[in-house]
Short mmCIF file of C-alpha atoms in Angstrom, two decimals:
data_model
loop_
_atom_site.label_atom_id
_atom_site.label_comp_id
_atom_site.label_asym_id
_atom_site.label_seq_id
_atom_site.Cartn_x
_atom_site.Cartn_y
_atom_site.Cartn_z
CA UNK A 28 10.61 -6.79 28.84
CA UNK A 29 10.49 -3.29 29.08
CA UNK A 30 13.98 -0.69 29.44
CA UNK A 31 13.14 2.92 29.55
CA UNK A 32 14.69 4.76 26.78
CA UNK A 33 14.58 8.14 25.88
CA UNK A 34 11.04 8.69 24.87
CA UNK A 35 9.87 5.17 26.07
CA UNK A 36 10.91 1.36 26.22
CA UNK A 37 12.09 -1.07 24.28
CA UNK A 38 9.30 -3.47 23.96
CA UNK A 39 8.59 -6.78 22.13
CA UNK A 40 6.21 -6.76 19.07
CA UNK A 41 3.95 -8.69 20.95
CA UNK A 42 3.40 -5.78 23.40
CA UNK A 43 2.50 -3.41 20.86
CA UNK A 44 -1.34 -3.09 21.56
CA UNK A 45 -0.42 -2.16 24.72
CA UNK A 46 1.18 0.83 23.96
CA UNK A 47 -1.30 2.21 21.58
CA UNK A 48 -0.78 6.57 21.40
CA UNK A 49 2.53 5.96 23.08
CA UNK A 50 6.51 6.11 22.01
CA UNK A 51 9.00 3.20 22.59
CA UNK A 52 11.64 1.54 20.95
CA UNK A 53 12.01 -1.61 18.35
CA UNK A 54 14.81 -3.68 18.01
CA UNK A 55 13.49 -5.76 14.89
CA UNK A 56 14.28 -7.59 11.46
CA UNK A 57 12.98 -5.93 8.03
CA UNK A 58 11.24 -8.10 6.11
CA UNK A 59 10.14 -6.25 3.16
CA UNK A 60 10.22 -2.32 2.16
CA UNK A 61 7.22 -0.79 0.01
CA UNK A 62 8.16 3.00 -0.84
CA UNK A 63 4.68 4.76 -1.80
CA UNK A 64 5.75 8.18 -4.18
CA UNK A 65 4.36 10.84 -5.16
CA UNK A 66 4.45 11.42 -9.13
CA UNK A 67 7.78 13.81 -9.05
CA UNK A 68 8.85 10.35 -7.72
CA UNK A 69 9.38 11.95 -3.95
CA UNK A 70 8.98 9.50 -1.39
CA UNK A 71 6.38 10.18 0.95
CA UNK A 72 6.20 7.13 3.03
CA UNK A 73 7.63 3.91 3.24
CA UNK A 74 5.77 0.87 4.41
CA UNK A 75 8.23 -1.94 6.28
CA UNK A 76 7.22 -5.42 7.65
CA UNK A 77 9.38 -6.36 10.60
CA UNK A 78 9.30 -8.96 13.30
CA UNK A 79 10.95 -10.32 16.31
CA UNK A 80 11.07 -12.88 18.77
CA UNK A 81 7.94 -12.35 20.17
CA UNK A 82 5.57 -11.56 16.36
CA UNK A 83 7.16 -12.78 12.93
CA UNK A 84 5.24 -10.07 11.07
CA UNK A 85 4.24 -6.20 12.03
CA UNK A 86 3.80 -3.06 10.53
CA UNK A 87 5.80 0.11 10.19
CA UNK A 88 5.32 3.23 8.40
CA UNK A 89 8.42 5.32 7.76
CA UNK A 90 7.94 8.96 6.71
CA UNK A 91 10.75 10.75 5.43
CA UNK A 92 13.86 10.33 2.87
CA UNK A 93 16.20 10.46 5.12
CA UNK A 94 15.02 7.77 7.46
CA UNK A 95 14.08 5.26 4.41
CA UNK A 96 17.14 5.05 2.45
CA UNK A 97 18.51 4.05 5.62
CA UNK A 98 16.54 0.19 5.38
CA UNK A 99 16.70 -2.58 3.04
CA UNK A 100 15.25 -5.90 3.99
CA UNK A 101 17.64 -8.25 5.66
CA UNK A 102 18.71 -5.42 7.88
CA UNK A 103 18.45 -5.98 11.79
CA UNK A 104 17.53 -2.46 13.17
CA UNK A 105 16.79 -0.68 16.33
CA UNK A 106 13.49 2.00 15.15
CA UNK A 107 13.85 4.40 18.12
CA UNK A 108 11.01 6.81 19.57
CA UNK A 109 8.44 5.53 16.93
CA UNK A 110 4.58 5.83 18.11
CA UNK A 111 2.64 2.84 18.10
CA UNK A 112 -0.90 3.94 16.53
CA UNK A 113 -3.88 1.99 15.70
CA UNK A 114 -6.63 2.17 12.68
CA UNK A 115 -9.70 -0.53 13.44
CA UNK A 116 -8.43 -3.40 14.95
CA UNK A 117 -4.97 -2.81 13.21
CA UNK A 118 -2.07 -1.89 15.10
CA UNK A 119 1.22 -0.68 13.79
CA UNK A 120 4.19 1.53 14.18
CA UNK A 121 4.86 4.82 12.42
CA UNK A 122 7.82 7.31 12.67
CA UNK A 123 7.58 10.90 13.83
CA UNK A 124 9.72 14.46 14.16
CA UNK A 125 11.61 12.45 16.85
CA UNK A 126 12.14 8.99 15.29
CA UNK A 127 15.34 7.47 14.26
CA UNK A 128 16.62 4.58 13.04
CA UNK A 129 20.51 2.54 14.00
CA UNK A 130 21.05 0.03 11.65
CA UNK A 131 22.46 -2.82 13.37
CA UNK A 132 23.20 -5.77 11.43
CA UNK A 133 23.28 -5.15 7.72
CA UNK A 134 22.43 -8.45 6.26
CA UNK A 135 21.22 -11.12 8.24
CA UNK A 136 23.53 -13.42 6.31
CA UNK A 137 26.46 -11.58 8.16
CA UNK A 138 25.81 -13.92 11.44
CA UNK A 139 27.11 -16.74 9.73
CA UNK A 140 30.58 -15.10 8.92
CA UNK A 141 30.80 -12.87 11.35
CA UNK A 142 29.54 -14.50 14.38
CA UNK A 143 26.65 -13.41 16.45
CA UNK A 144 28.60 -12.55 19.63
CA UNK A 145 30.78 -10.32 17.26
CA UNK A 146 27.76 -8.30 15.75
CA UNK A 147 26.54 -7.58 19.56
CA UNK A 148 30.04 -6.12 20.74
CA UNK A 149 29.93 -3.94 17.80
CA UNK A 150 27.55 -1.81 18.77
CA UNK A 151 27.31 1.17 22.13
CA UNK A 152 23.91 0.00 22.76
CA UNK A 153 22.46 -0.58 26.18
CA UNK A 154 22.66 -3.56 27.94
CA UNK A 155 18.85 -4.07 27.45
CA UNK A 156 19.30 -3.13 23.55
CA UNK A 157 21.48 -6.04 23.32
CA UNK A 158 20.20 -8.60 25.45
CA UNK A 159 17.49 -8.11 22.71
CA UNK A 160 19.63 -8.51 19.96
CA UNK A 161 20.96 -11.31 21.19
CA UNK A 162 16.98 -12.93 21.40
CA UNK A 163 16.41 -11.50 17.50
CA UNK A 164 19.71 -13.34 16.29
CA UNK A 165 18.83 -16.26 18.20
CA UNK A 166 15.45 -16.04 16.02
CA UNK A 167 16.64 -15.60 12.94
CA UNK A 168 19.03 -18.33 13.40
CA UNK A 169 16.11 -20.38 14.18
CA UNK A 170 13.78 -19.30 10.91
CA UNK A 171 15.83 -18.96 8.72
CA UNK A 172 15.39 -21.80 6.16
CA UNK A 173 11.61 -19.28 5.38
CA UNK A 174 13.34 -15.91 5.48
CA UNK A 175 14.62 -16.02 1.60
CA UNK A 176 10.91 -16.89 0.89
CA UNK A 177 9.58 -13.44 2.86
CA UNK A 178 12.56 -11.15 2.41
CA UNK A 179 12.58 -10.00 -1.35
CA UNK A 180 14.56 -6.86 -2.64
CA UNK A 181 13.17 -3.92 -3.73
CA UNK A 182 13.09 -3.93 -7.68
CA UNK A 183 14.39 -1.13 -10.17
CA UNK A 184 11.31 0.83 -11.40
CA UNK A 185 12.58 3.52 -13.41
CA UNK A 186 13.91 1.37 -16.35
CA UNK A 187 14.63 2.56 -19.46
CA UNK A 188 11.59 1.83 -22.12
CA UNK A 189 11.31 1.47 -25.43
CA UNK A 190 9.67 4.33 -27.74
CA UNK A 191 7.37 1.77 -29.65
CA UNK A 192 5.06 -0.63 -28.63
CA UNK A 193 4.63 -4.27 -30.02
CA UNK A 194 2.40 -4.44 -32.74
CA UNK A 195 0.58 -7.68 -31.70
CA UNK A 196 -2.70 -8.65 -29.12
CA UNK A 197 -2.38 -9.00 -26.09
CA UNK A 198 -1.60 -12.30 -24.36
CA UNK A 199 -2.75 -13.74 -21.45
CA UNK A 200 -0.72 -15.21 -18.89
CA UNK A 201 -1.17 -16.48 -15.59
CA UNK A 202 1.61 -15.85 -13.48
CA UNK A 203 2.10 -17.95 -9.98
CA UNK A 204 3.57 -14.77 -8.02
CA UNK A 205 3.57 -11.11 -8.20
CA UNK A 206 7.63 -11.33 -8.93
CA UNK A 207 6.71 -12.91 -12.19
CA UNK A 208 4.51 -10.28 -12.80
CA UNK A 209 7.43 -7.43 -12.39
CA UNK A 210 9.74 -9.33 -14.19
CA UNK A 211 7.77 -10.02 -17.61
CA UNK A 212 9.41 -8.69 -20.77
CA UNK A 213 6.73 -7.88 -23.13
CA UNK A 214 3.54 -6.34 -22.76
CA UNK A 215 0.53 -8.54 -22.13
CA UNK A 216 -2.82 -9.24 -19.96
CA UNK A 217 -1.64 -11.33 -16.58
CA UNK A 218 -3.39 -13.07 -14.17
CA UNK A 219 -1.85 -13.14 -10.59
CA UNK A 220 -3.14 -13.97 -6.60
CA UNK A 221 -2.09 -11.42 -4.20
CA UNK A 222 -3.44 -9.73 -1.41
CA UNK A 223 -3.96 -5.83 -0.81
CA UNK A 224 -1.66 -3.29 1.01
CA UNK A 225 -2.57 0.47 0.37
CA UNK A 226 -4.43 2.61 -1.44
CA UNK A 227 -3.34 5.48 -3.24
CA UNK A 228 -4.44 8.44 -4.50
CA UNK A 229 -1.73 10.73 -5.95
CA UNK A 230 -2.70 14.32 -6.15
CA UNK A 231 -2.09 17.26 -8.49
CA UNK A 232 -1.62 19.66 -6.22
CA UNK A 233 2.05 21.14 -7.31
CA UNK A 234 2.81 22.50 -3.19
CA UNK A 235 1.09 20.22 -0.90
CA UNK A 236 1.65 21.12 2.81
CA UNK A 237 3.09 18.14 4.55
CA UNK A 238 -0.20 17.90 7.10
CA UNK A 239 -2.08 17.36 4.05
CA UNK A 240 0.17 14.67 2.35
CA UNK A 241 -1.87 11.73 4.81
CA UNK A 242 -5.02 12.82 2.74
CA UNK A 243 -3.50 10.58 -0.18
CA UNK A 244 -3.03 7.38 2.12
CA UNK A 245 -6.65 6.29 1.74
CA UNK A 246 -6.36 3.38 4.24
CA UNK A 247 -5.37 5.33 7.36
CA UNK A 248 -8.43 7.69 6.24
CA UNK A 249 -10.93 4.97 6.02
CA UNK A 250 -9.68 3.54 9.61
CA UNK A 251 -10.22 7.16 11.56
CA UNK A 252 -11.97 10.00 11.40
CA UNK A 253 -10.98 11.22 8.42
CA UNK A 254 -12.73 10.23 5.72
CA UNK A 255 -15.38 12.53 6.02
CA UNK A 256 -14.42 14.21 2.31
CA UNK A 257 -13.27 11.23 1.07
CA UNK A 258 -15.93 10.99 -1.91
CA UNK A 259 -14.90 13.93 -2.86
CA UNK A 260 -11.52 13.24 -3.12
CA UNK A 261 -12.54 10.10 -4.98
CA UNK A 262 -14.70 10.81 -6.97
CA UNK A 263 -14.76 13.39 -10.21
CA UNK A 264 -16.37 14.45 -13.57
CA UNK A 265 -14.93 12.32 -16.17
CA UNK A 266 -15.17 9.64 -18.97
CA UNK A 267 -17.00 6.57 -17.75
CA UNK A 268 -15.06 4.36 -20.79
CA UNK A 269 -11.67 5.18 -20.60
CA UNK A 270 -11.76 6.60 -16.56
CA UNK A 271 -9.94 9.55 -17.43
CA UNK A 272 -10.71 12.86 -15.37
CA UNK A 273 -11.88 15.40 -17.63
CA UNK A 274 -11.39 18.46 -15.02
CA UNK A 275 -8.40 19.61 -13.70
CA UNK A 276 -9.21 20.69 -10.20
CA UNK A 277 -7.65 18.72 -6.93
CA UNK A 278 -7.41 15.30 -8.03
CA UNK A 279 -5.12 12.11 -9.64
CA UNK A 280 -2.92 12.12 -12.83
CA UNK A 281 -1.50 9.20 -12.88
CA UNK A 282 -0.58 8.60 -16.82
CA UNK A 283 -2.25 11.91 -18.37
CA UNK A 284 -0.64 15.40 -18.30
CA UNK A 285 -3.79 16.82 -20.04
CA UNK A 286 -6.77 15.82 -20.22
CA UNK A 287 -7.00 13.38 -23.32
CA UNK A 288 -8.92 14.52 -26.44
CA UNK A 289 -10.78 11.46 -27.47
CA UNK A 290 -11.57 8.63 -25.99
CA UNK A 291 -9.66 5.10 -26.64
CA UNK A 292 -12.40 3.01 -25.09
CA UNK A 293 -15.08 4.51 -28.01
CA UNK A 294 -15.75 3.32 -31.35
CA UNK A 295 -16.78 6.94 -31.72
CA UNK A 296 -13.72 8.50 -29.68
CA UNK A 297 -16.03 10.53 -28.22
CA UNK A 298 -16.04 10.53 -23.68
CA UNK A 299 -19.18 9.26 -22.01
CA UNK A 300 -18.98 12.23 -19.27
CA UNK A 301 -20.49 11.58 -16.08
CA UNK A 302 -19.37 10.70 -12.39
CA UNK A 303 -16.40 8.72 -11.99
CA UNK A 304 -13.69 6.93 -9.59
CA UNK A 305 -10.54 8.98 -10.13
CA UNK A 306 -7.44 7.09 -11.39
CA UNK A 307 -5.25 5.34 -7.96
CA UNK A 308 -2.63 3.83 -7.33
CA UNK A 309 -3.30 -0.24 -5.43
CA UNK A 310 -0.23 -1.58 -3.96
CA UNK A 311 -0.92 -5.25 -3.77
CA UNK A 312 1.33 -7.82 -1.93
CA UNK A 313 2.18 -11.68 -2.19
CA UNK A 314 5.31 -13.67 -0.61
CA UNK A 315 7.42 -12.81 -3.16
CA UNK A 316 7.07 -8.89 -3.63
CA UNK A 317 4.63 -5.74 -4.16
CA UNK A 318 3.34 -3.98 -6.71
CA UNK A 319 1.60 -0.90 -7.45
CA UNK A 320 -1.64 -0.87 -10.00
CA UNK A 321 -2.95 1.91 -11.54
CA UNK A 322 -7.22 1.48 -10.95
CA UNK A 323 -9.56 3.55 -12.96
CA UNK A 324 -13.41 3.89 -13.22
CA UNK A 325 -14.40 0.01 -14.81
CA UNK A 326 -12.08 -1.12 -12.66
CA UNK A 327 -12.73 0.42 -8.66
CA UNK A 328 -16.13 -0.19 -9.75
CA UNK A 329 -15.62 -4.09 -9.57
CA UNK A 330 -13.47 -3.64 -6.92
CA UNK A 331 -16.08 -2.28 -4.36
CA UNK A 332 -18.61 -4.56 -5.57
CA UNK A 333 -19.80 -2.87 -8.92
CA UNK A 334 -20.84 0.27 -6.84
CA UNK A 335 -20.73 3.56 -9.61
CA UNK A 336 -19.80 6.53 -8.51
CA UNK A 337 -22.42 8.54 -9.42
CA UNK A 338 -24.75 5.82 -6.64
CA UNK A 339 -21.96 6.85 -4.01
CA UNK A 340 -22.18 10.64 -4.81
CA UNK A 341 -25.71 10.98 -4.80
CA UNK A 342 -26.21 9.59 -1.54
CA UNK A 343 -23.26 11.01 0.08
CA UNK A 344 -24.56 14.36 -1.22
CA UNK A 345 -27.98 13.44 0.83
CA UNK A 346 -26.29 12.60 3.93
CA UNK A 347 -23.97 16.06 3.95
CA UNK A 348 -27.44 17.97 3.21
CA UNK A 349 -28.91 16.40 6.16
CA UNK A 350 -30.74 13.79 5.39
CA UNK A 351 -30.69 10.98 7.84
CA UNK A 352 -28.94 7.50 6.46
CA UNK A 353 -32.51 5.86 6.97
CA UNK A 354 -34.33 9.16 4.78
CA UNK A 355 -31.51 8.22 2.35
CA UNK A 356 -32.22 4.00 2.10
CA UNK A 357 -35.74 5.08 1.65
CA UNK A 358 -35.34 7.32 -1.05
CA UNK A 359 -32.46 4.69 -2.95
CA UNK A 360 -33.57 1.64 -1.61
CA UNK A 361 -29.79 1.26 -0.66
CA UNK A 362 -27.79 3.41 1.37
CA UNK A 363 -24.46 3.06 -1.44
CA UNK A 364 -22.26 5.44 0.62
CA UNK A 365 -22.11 3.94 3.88
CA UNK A 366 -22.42 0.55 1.81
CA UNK A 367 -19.18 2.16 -0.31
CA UNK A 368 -17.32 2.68 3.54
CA UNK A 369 -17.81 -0.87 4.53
CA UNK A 370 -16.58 -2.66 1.05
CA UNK A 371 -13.28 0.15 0.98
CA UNK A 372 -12.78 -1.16 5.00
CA UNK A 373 -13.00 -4.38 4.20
CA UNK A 374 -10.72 -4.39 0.76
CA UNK A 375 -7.96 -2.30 3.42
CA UNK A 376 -8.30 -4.35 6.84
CA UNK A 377 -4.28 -4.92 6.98
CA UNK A 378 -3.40 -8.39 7.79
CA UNK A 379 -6.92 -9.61 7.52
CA UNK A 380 -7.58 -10.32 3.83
CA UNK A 381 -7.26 -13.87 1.70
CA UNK A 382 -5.29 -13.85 -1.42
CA UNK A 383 -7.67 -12.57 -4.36
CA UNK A 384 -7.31 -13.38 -8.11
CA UNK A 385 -6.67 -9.83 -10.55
CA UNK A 386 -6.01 -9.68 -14.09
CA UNK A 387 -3.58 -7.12 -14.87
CA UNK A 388 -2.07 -5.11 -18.01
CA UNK A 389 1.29 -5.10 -18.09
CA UNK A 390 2.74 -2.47 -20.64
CA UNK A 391 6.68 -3.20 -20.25
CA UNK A 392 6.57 0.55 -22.24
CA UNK A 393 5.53 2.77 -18.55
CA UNK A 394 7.28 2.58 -15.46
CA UNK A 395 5.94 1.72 -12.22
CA UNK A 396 3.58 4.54 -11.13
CA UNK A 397 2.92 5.61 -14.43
CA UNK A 398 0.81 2.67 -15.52
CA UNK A 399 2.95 -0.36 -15.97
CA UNK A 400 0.11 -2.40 -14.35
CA UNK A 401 -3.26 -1.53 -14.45
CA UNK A 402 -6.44 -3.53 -12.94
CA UNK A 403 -8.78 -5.04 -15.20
CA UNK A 404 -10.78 -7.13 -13.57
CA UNK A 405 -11.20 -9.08 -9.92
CA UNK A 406 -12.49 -12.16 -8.77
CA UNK A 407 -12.42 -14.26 -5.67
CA UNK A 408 -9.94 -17.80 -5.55
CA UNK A 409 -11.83 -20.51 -6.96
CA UNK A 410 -12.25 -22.29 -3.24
CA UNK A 411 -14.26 -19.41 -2.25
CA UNK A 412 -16.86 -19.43 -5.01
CA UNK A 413 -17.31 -23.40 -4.32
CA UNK A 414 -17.97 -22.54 -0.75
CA UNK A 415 -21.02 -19.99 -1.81
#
């Protein structure tokens, strides 16, 4: 199907790929709604999962405040003049300057009481526009029974916390979804499966200039041209223990304000400085809900296959002086950088990556992008390792 609106036309989600670098219009259910903020706790971007008629599950990044307080999941929407762009072999929508977004049926519950042919006639939208409707209805009608499994509400972050923390060792629990997770009451070590979305690296930089705000979306770097500086961006002077940056040019505070005096991790308290992976954010995803992780040094070491940073800088720092990727193997044994690039595009293909086992710590005492959850380890699901 394809009706020319006003910057292109409406198409079904399976036509997507075909209209890669190009505007047109989506007439779509929201699944689920991931905001990604910035520290102040401005939101930046919003990640959406929506699907049709035609694709159960796609993509869309919504940039802007305006535009994303405007969608909750359960919400049947019409996303007009959004560009379809592509990273890899991923394809997805995003908003731009031009984008809007008509919310058309609230709650996808409502066409039960109020009658599908009702919630068409509501609406001045073109005949197209709701001959479309009509097919999305029809689908939802037809799924819904697995809809309260996919769409999940967004969850309050911002709670209220307690000054004190419990004066007892950590537990461990294993936890069958990532909801679980969220919802724990005390503090404690949890194990969880759940696949990842983005990655995140909040920056310190007080006025950022909106061009440069993409430079903290680490997965749309890694899938164009733009991760040329992305070591550097990644990777800082700091304590190789505790992963906290000990400078305070361009980089990540995610928990610190200053850099910390001593370090927790030490029996000494003193930092072991050296090259590390500044602090990020990891917003992983199951069925049930997201959440973000904080991931320092220890950690986005195991996560790009016990790779230090110091490996990644030095060879990176060969390859920007000129030295040819084979001059650098040669000289390492191991090219880590470009060997870094493939592990970070693997970790961030969207769509294409099994469930994988983390073990979190939850302090109940931070809120959600101040450390709440933070990676501690990473392993593969148990059916994998018997395969190998």
């Amino acid at each position: 199907m394809a009706t020319i609106g006003w910057y292109g036309p409406l198409i079904d989600l399976s036509e997507a790929s075909s209209h890669t670098g190009h505007f047109v219009q989506l007439l779509v259910l929201v699944h689920k709604t991931l905001p990604v903020q910035y520290k102040s706790g401005k939101v930046i971007r919003t990640d959406i999962q929506v699907g049709d008629d035609t694709r159960p599950y796609f993509p869309v990044s919504i940039w802007g405040k305006p535009m994303e307080s405007m969608l909750k999941p359960g919400n049947i929407v019409l996303l007009q003049n959004v560009k379809i762009t592509q990273f890899g072999d991923a394809v997805e929508a995003r908003t731009v300057q031009q984008s809007s977004i008509k919310c058309l049926v609230d709650k996808y519950e409502l066409i039960h009481s109020e009658g599908a042919n009702k919630l068409i006639k509501a609406h001045h939208i073109g005949i197209a526009s709701k001959e479309k409707l009509k097919k999305v209805i029809a689908w939802v009608l037809r799924v819904e029974p697995n809809l309260d499994k996919h769409v999940s509400h967004n969850f309050k972050r911002n709670q209220k916390s307690a000054n004190w923390k419990f004066p007892v060792e950590m537990q461990i629990k294993d936890c069958k979804s990532l909801e679980e997770v969220s919802n724990l009451k005390d503090s404690c070590d949890a194990s969880v499966y759940a696949s990842v979305g983005e990655m995140f690296l909040p920056m310190n930089v007080i006025h950022l200039p909106e061009f440069e705000e993409e430079r903290m979306f680490i997965r749309s770097r890694i899938f164009s041209s733009a991760y040329g500086h992305l070591a550097e961006d990644l990777i800082c002077t700091g304590c190789q223990l505790c992963g906290a940056p000990l400078s305070s040019e361009f980089g990540s505070r995610i928990e610190e304000k200053s850099v910390p005096l001593y370090c927790q991790k030490s029996s000494n308290r003193l930092h072991i400085v050296g090259l590390i992976y500044r602090p990020f954010l990891l917003y992983v995803w199951d069925s049930s809900t997201y959440i973000p992780v904080v991931v320092k040094n220890k950690a986005a070491e195991i996560l790009v296959g016990n790779i230090k940073a110091e490996s990644v800088h030095c060879s990176y720092r060969k390859q920007a002086h000129g030295a040819s990727e084979n001059d650098a193997m040669e000289d390492q044994g191991l090219n880590f950088y470009s060997l870094w690039l493939i592990l970070l595009k693997t970790i961030l293909q969207p769509g294409m990556n099994s469930p994988l086992k983390f073990k979190v710590r939850v302090d109940v005492t931070k809120n959600w992008e101040n450390g709440r959850f933070e990676m501690l380890s990473l392993s593969l699901p148990l059916i994998f390792q018997n395969a190998n």
